[in-house]
């Protein structure tokens, strides 16, 4: 795609070597004939789905050899169309394929289709993840109902996935009415101690911070956090306070959207655990108070979909008694100015490891007075040039002891979004390393002052990188005489501001070189925060699943996300066409069916997900419905045959006791009139009761 854009487009973005032969809008099932195609020239095809703000796909190339050779043209395997993502930070997008058919005596046909349609008829918004082949990235088929609505501008379109291994799994994450909003939550909790940590939405003063201590309540929040939108708390267990700090993945969870993660670490600790620094957290001056303790607030930004990995507190290493940490999250006030740098890896040789074994770290919100090396706390930057003073900066702290490094591809890290990567190299060196020029770095007109004296400075080289992996070479201090290891600074770049930002840094960009300046960049940046998507999900339910005018009002029972958590279901096969089954998650059970389409859609299979039960009230009084899950013994004890009250009266009494227990279980119930119904995904509101002997209440 990059080479093709360079060939077809001029420096000003004008078409120089391509001739447009066809263009237009195709409705469902329509065809268009393409005339004026020369068999001596390749054909390029771009696709845009509906009025998607994401823009056009990467061009599909039909070479001249395919025009004349039927066997070459009619390839048995369809090819995947590379659609653009909605934002530059994520790869989630619909998956559409192109099939080429050229029958004897017929025309050459290009068919656009999707392998699978996922139709959600529940009242819950779902995540979908298809199992891919081992060579492909696992996140390639990760998509949600909310992202699907945003991608198509609020239109209700089935989720389109490839499912190359014919297996998929789902995860409920919100009510359908909130599918299109930027809802912050944590999913896929993994705790090494196997204790049931919980998430608390609308976290505020008076809430518990530990699941095993009712007396430890949040008593004071700083004003900066009180004004935050969607403050979410992760309630941990104080019994885990002695977990080893060497376990850097003691607590893991995934954030749903851009999140500022705040680690509340006990202020009485002698020093913080080393993993806090390695994880990229930065200490703040803010303090959080509970009933008996004061906590230091550590902050780090995480992009949507990132996995947060936290280590053990190991309170026993402290001088005074300490407690375990707890976690808070909120949506950033300016996510476009945030950047996450992860997977920082050094590739040292055996000889280099004998000199330095320091781990490199990310230091967010870099400013004058911050250290640039992990092994020299006193080597700080006194001031920054004017070109960098107003830019948000993230530093990759290198090690001064690596100044003589010589291994190729010495340092690598991952950018969460497109960013300018700046390398500051010692001006006393005879020449900069050759890998700077080979990698495309350009020398800027400004420099960074030296750290300890004025006899030298850091010459700054800059390059614009897309989201992904960045690889840098060694310092080569033995060859060029550099006395300082190079320093690395990163600054986030919005796609529609790439040219302006590059001009300020003295960097010239070629059109299409970074795939940042396409027509959909501005709309994609503005479309990612739509709030109207929830109406699309609701409209799908009302129009295609439930007729409120003819069947009465539908009350939807919300799953207990905070109590049961959000976890993926087991993977299930999607190639058992013509069958039905059920899929279970921690907070809901859904029905699922698999069918093959016919006619012009014969290449597509449909996976339909629907509620397990719909309860319709045809009495003349209102009812309360409480979906629960019981063990077999408990369910047997509540029936008349099981002796749970002796006869139908006893059974009715048990049902009455269950209804009264709804407040205790923290569940929401729906009530309606004589012509209302309640939709439940079987266990969409779940209360697990212990097994009781026959005759107990």
JSON list of N, CA, C and O in Angstrom, two decimals, residues 126-163:
[
{"chain": "A", "resi": 126, "resn": "UNK", "atom": "N", "xyz": [-22.11, -6.52, 22.94]},
{"chain": "A", "resi": 126, "resn": "UNK", "atom": "CA", "xyz": [-21.15, -7.62, 23.02]},
{"chain": "A", "resi": 126, "resn": "UNK", "atom": "C", "xyz": [-19.85, -7.28, 22.32]},
{"chain": "A", "resi": 126, "resn": "UNK", "atom": "O", "xyz": [-19.81, -6.52, 21.35]},
{"chain": "A", "resi": 127, "resn": "UNK", "atom": "N", "xyz": [-18.77, -7.88, 22.85]},
{"chain": "A", "resi": 127, "resn": "UNK", "atom": "CA", "xyz": [-17.49, -7.96, 22.16]},
{"chain": "A", "resi": 127, "resn": "UNK", "atom": "C", "xyz": [-17.42, -9.31, 21.45]},
{"chain": "A", "resi": 127, "resn": "UNK", "atom": "O", "xyz": [-17.92, -10.32, 21.94]},
{"chain": "A", "resi": 128, "resn": "UNK", "atom": "N", "xyz": [-16.73, -9.33, 20.29]},
{"chain": "A", "resi": 128, "resn": "UNK", "atom": "CA", "xyz": [-16.54, -10.56, 19.54]},
{"chain": "A", "resi": 128, "resn": "UNK", "atom": "C", "xyz": [-15.05, -10.73, 19.24]},
{"chain": "A", "resi": 128, "resn": "UNK", "atom": "O", "xyz": [-14.37, -9.76, 18.89]},
{"chain": "A", "resi": 129, "resn": "UNK", "atom": "N", "xyz": [-14.58, -11.95, 19.37]},
{"chain": "A", "resi": 129, "resn": "UNK", "atom": "CA", "xyz": [-13.19, -12.24, 19.03]},
{"chain": "A", "resi": 129, "resn": "UNK", "atom": "C", "xyz": [-13.13, -13.58, 18.32]},
{"chain": "A", "resi": 129, "resn": "UNK", "atom": "O", "xyz": [-13.50, -14.62, 18.88]},
{"chain": "A", "resi": 130, "resn": "UNK", "atom": "N", "xyz": [-12.69, -13.56, 17.08]},
{"chain": "A", "resi": 130, "resn": "UNK", "atom": "CA", "xyz": [-12.55, -14.78, 16.29]},
{"chain": "A", "resi": 130, "resn": "UNK", "atom": "C", "xyz": [-11.15, -15.34, 16.46]},
{"chain": "A", "resi": 130, "resn": "UNK", "atom": "O", "xyz": [-10.18, -14.60, 16.55]},
{"chain": "A", "resi": 131, "resn": "UNK", "atom": "N", "xyz": [-11.06, -16.66, 16.50]},
{"chain": "A", "resi": 131, "resn": "UNK", "atom": "CA", "xyz": [-9.76, -17.31, 16.61]},
{"chain": "A", "resi": 131, "resn": "UNK", "atom": "C", "xyz": [-9.10, -17.31, 15.25]},
{"chain": "A", "resi": 131, "resn": "UNK", "atom": "O", "xyz": [-9.66, -17.79, 14.27]},
{"chain": "A", "resi": 132, "resn": "UNK", "atom": "N", "xyz": [-7.89, -16.75, 15.19]},
{"chain": "A", "resi": 132, "resn": "UNK", "atom": "CA", "xyz": [-7.17, -16.65, 13.93]},
{"chain": "A", "resi": 132, "resn": "UNK", "atom": "C", "xyz": [-6.11, -17.73, 13.83]},
{"chain": "A", "resi": 132, "resn": "UNK", "atom": "O", "xyz": [-5.82, -18.44, 14.79]},
{"chain": "A", "resi": 133, "resn": "UNK", "atom": "N", "xyz": [-5.51, -17.80, 12.68]},
{"chain": "A", "resi": 133, "resn": "UNK", "atom": "CA", "xyz": [-4.43, -18.75, 12.48]},
{"chain": "A", "resi": 133, "resn": "UNK", "atom": "C", "xyz": [-3.23, -18.35, 13.31]},
{"chain": "A", "resi": 133, "resn": "UNK", "atom": "O", "xyz": [-3.07, -17.20, 13.71]},
{"chain": "A", "resi": 134, "resn": "UNK", "atom": "N", "xyz": [-2.35, -19.31, 13.54]},
{"chain": "A", "resi": 134, "resn": "UNK", "atom": "CA", "xyz": [-1.22, -19.08, 14.45]},
{"chain": "A", "resi": 134, "resn": "UNK", "atom": "C", "xyz": [-0.31, -17.96, 13.95]},
{"chain": "A", "resi": 134, "resn": "UNK", "atom": "O", "xyz": [0.27, -17.23, 14.75]},
{"chain": "A", "resi": 135, "resn": "UNK", "atom": "N", "xyz": [-0.22, -17.76, 12.65]},
{"chain": "A", "resi": 135, "resn": "UNK", "atom": "CA", "xyz": [0.69, -16.76, 12.13]},
{"chain": "A", "resi": 135, "resn": "UNK", "atom": "C", "xyz": [0.10, -15.35, 12.19]},
{"chain": "A", "resi": 135, "resn": "UNK", "atom": "O", "xyz": [0.82, -14.37, 12.02]},
{"chain": "A", "resi": 136, "resn": "UNK", "atom": "N", "xyz": [-1.19, -15.23, 12.41]},
{"chain": "A", "resi": 136, "resn": "UNK", "atom": "CA", "xyz": [-1.84, -13.93, 12.44]},
{"chain": "A", "resi": 136, "resn": "UNK", "atom": "C", "xyz": [-1.94, -13.42, 13.87]},
{"chain": "A", "resi": 136, "resn": "UNK", "atom": "O", "xyz": [-1.88, -14.17, 14.83]},
{"chain": "A", "resi": 137, "resn": "UNK", "atom": "N", "xyz": [-2.11, -12.12, 13.99]},
{"chain": "A", "resi": 137, "resn": "UNK", "atom": "CA", "xyz": [-2.22, -11.51, 15.31]},
{"chain": "A", "resi": 137, "resn": "UNK", "atom": "C", "xyz": [-3.59, -11.82, 15.90]},
{"chain": "A", "resi": 137, "resn": "UNK", "atom": "O", "xyz": [-4.60, -11.83, 15.22]},
{"chain": "A", "resi": 138, "resn": "UNK", "atom": "N", "xyz": [-3.60, -12.04, 17.21]},
{"chain": "A", "resi": 138, "resn": "UNK", "atom": "CA", "xyz": [-4.85, -12.43, 17.87]},
{"chain": "A", "resi": 138, "resn": "UNK", "atom": "C", "xyz": [-5.86, -11.30, 17.85]},
{"chain": "A", "resi": 138, "resn": "UNK", "atom": "O", "xyz": [-7.05, -11.54, 17.79]},
{"chain": "A", "resi": 139, "resn": "UNK", "atom": "N", "xyz": [-5.39, -10.03, 17.88]},
{"chain": "A", "resi": 139, "resn": "UNK", "atom": "CA", "xyz": [-6.33, -8.92, 17.96]},
{"chain": "A", "resi": 139, "resn": "UNK", "atom": "C", "xyz": [-6.95, -8.56, 16.62]},
{"chain": "A", "resi": 139, "resn": "UNK", "atom": "O", "xyz": [-7.74, -7.64, 16.54]},
{"chain": "A", "resi": 140, "resn": "UNK", "atom": "N", "xyz": [-6.57, -9.26, 15.55]},
{"chain": "A", "resi": 140, "resn": "UNK", "atom": "CA", "xyz": [-7.03, -8.85, 14.22]},
{"chain": "A", "resi": 140, "resn": "UNK", "atom": "C", "xyz": [-8.54, -8.97, 14.07]},
{"chain": "A", "resi": 140, "resn": "UNK", "atom": "O", "xyz": [-9.14, -8.25, 13.29]},
{"chain": "A", "resi": 141, "resn": "UNK", "atom": "N", "xyz": [-9.18, -9.90, 14.78]},
{"chain": "A", "resi": 141, "resn": "UNK", "atom": "CA", "xyz": [-10.62, -10.10, 14.65]},
{"chain": "A", "resi": 141, "resn": "UNK", "atom": "C", "xyz": [-11.35, -9.71, 15.92]},
{"chain": "A", "resi": 141, "resn": "UNK", "atom": "O", "xyz": [-12.29, -10.38, 16.34]},
{"chain": "A", "resi": 142, "resn": "UNK", "atom": "N", "xyz": [-10.91, -8.67, 16.58]},
{"chain": "A", "resi": 142, "resn": "UNK", "atom": "CA", "xyz": [-11.54, -8.18, 17.80]},
{"chain": "A", "resi": 142, "resn": "UNK", "atom": "C", "xyz": [-12.42, -7.00, 17.44]},
{"chain": "A", "resi": 142, "resn": "UNK", "atom": "O", "xyz": [-11.94, -6.00, 16.90]},
{"chain": "A", "resi": 143, "resn": "UNK", "atom": "N", "xyz": [-13.72, -7.10, 17.73]},
{"chain": "A", "resi": 143, "resn": "UNK", "atom": "CA", "xyz": [-14.66, -6.06, 17.34]},
{"chain": "A", "resi": 143, "resn": "UNK", "atom": "C", "xyz": [-15.83, -6.08, 18.30]},
{"chain": "A", "resi": 143, "resn": "UNK", "atom": "O", "xyz": [-16.11, -7.10, 18.95]},
{"chain": "A", "resi": 144, "resn": "UNK", "atom": "N", "xyz": [-16.55, -4.96, 18.40]},
{"chain": "A", "resi": 144, "resn": "UNK", "atom": "CA", "xyz": [-17.67, -4.86, 19.33]},
{"chain": "A", "resi": 144, "resn": "UNK", "atom": "C", "xyz": [-18.86, -4.21, 18.62]},
{"chain": "A", "resi": 144, "resn": "UNK", "atom": "O", "xyz": [-18.72, -3.60, 17.55]},
{"chain": "A", "resi": 145, "resn": "UNK", "atom": "N", "xyz": [-20.03, -4.31, 19.25]},
{"chain": "A", "resi": 145, "resn": "UNK", "atom": "CA", "xyz": [-21.22, -3.66, 18.72]},
{"chain": "A", "resi": 145, "resn": "UNK", "atom": "C", "xyz": [-21.07, -2.15, 18.68]},
{"chain": "A", "resi": 145, "resn": "UNK", "atom": "O", "xyz": [-21.49, -1.49, 17.73]},
{"chain": "A", "resi": 146, "resn": "UNK", "atom": "N", "xyz": [-20.46, -1.59, 19.73]},
{"chain": "A", "resi": 146, "resn": "UNK", "atom": "CA", "xyz": [-20.27, -0.15, 19.76]},
{"chain": "A", "resi": 146, "resn": "UNK", "atom": "C", "xyz": [-19.34, 0.33, 18.67]},
{"chain": "A", "resi": 146, "resn": "UNK", "atom": "O", "xyz": [-19.60, 1.35, 18.01]},
{"chain": "A", "resi": 147, "resn": "UNK", "atom": "N", "xyz": [-18.23, -0.38, 18.44]},
{"chain": "A", "resi": 147, "resn": "UNK", "atom": "CA", "xyz": [-17.32, 0.00, 17.38]},
{"chain": "A", "resi": 147, "resn": "UNK", "atom": "C", "xyz": [-17.97, -0.15, 16.01]},
{"chain": "A", "resi": 147, "resn": "UNK", "atom": "O", "xyz": [-17.69, 0.63, 15.10]},
{"chain": "A", "resi": 148, "resn": "UNK", "atom": "N", "xyz": [-18.81, -1.15, 15.86]},
{"chain": "A", "resi": 148, "resn": "UNK", "atom": "CA", "xyz": [-19.50, -1.34, 14.59]},
{"chain": "A", "resi": 148, "resn": "UNK", "atom": "C", "xyz": [-20.44, -0.18, 14.29]},
{"chain": "A", "resi": 148, "resn": "UNK", "atom": "O", "xyz": [-20.52, 0.30, 13.15]},
{"chain": "A", "resi": 149, "resn": "UNK", "atom": "N", "xyz": [-21.14, 0.32, 15.32]},
{"chain": "A", "resi": 149, "resn": "UNK", "atom": "CA", "xyz": [-22.01, 1.48, 15.13]},
{"chain": "A", "resi": 149, "resn": "UNK", "atom": "C", "xyz": [-21.20, 2.72, 14.78]},
{"chain": "A", "resi": 149, "resn": "UNK", "atom": "O", "xyz": [-21.59, 3.50, 13.91]},
{"chain": "A", "resi": 150, "resn": "UNK", "atom": "N", "xyz": [-20.09, 2.92, 15.45]},
{"chain": "A", "resi": 150, "resn": "UNK", "atom": "CA", "xyz": [-19.25, 4.08, 15.15]},
{"chain": "A", "resi": 150, "resn": "UNK", "atom": "C", "xyz": [-18.66, 4.00, 13.75]},
{"chain": "A", "resi": 150, "resn": "UNK", "atom": "O", "xyz": [-18.54, 5.00, 13.05]},
{"chain": "A", "resi": 151, "resn": "UNK", "atom": "N", "xyz": [-18.28, 2.80, 13.36]},
{"chain": "A", "resi": 151, "resn": "UNK", "atom": "CA", "xyz": [-17.65, 2.64, 12.04]},
{"chain": "A", "resi": 151, "resn": "UNK", "atom": "C", "xyz": [-18.61, 3.00, 10.92]},
{"chain": "A", "resi": 151, "resn": "UNK", "atom": "O", "xyz": [-18.20, 3.57, 9.90]},
{"chain": "A", "resi": 152, "resn": "UNK", "atom": "N", "xyz": [-19.89, 2.68, 11.08]},
{"chain": "A", "resi": 152, "resn": "UNK", "atom": "CA", "xyz": [-20.88, 2.95, 10.04]},
{"chain": "A", "resi": 152, "resn": "UNK", "atom": "C", "xyz": [-21.71, 4.19, 10.33]},
{"chain": "A", "resi": 152, "resn": "UNK", "atom": "O", "xyz": [-22.81, 4.33, 9.80]},
{"chain": "A", "resi": 153, "resn": "UNK", "atom": "N", "xyz": [-21.22, 5.06, 11.19]},
{"chain": "A", "resi": 153, "resn": "UNK", "atom": "CA", "xyz": [-21.90, 6.33, 11.43]},
{"chain": "A", "resi": 153, "resn": "UNK", "atom": "C", "xyz": [-23.26, 6.20, 12.08]},
{"chain": "A", "resi": 153, "resn": "UNK", "atom": "O", "xyz": [-24.15, 7.00, 11.81]},
{"chain": "A", "resi": 154, "resn": "UNK", "atom": "N", "xyz": [-23.46, 5.18, 12.94]},
{"chain": "A", "resi": 154, "resn": "UNK", "atom": "CA", "xyz": [-24.73, 5.00, 13.62]},
{"chain": "A", "resi": 154, "resn": "UNK", "atom": "C", "xyz": [-25.70, 4.09, 12.91]},
{"chain": "A", "resi": 154, "resn": "UNK", "atom": "O", "xyz": [-26.78, 3.81, 13.44]},
{"chain": "A", "resi": 155, "resn": "UNK", "atom": "N", "xyz": [-25.38, 3.62, 11.70]},
{"chain": "A", "resi": 155, "resn": "UNK", "atom": "CA", "xyz": [-26.27, 2.71, 10.98]},
{"chain": "A", "resi": 155, "resn": "UNK", "atom": "C", "xyz": [-26.18, 1.31, 11.59]},
{"chain": "A", "resi": 155, "resn": "UNK", "atom": "O", "xyz": [-25.13, 0.87, 12.04]},
{"chain": "A", "resi": 156, "resn": "UNK", "atom": "N", "xyz": [-27.31, 0.60, 11.58]},
{"chain": "A", "resi": 156, "resn": "UNK", "atom": "CA", "xyz": [-27.36, -0.75, 12.13]},
{"chain": "A", "resi": 156, "resn": "UNK", "atom": "C", "xyz": [-26.97, -1.75, 11.04]},
{"chain": "A", "resi": 156, "resn": "UNK", "atom": "O", "xyz": [-27.74, -2.03, 10.13]},
{"chain": "A", "resi": 157, "resn": "UNK", "atom": "N", "xyz": [-25.76, -2.24, 11.14]},
{"chain": "A", "resi": 157, "resn": "UNK", "atom": "CA", "xyz": [-25.19, -3.18, 10.17]},
{"chain": "A", "resi": 157, "resn": "UNK", "atom": "C", "xyz": [-24.68, -4.39, 10.94]},
{"chain": "A", "resi": 157, "resn": "UNK", "atom": "O", "xyz": [-24.08, -4.23, 12.02]},
{"chain": "A", "resi": 158, "resn": "UNK", "atom": "N", "xyz": [-24.88, -5.61, 10.46]},
{"chain": "A", "resi": 158, "resn": "UNK", "atom": "CA", "xyz": [-24.31, -6.77, 11.16]},
{"chain": "A", "resi": 158, "resn": "UNK", "atom": "C", "xyz": [-22.80, -6.67, 11.28]},
{"chain": "A", "resi": 158, "resn": "UNK", "atom": "O", "xyz": [-22.12, -6.11, 10.41]},
{"chain": "A", "resi": 159, "resn": "UNK", "atom": "N", "xyz": [-22.27, -7.23, 12.35]},
{"chain": "A", "resi": 159, "resn": "UNK", "atom": "CA", "xyz": [-20.82, -7.31, 12.52]},
{"chain": "A", "resi": 159, "resn": "UNK", "atom": "C", "xyz": [-20.27, -8.31, 11.53]},
{"chain": "A", "resi": 159, "resn": "UNK", "atom": "O", "xyz": [-20.77, -9.44, 11.42]},
{"chain": "A", "resi": 160, "resn": "UNK", "atom": "N", "xyz": [-19.24, -7.92, 10.78]},
{"chain": "A", "resi": 160, "resn": "UNK", "atom": "CA", "xyz": [-18.67, -8.77, 9.74]},
{"chain": "A", "resi": 160, "resn": "UNK", "atom": "C", "xyz": [-17.28, -9.24, 10.17]},
{"chain": "A", "resi": 160, "resn": "UNK", "atom": "O", "xyz": [-16.39, -8.44, 10.39]},
{"chain": "A", "resi": 161, "resn": "UNK", "atom": "N", "xyz": [-17.12, -10.56, 10.28]},
{"chain": "A", "resi": 161, "resn": "UNK", "atom": "CA", "xyz": [-15.86, -11.16, 10.70]},
{"chain": "A", "resi": 161, "resn": "UNK", "atom": "C", "xyz": [-15.49, -12.29, 9.75]},
{"chain": "A", "resi": 161, "resn": "UNK", "atom": "O", "xyz": [-16.34, -12.87, 9.07]},
{"chain": "A", "resi": 162, "resn": "UNK", "atom": "N", "xyz": [-14.19, -12.63, 9.75]},
{"chain": "A", "resi": 162, "resn": "UNK", "atom": "CA", "xyz": [-13.68, -13.71, 8.90]},
{"chain": "A", "resi": 162, "resn": "UNK", "atom": "C", "xyz": [-13.82, -15.08, 9.56]},
{"chain": "A", "resi": 162, "resn": "UNK", "atom": "O", "xyz": [-14.24, -16.04, 8.92]},
{"chain": "A", "resi": 163, "resn": "UNK", "atom": "N", "xyz": [-13.39, -15.19, 10.81]},
{"chain": "A", "resi": 163, "resn": "UNK", "atom": "CA", "xyz": [-13.37, -16.48, 11.53]},
{"chain": "A", "resi": 163, "resn": "UNK", "atom": "C", "xyz": [-12.63, -17.55, 10.74]},
{"chain": "A", "resi": 163, "resn": "UNK", "atom": "O", "xyz": [-13.22, -18.57, 10.35]}
]
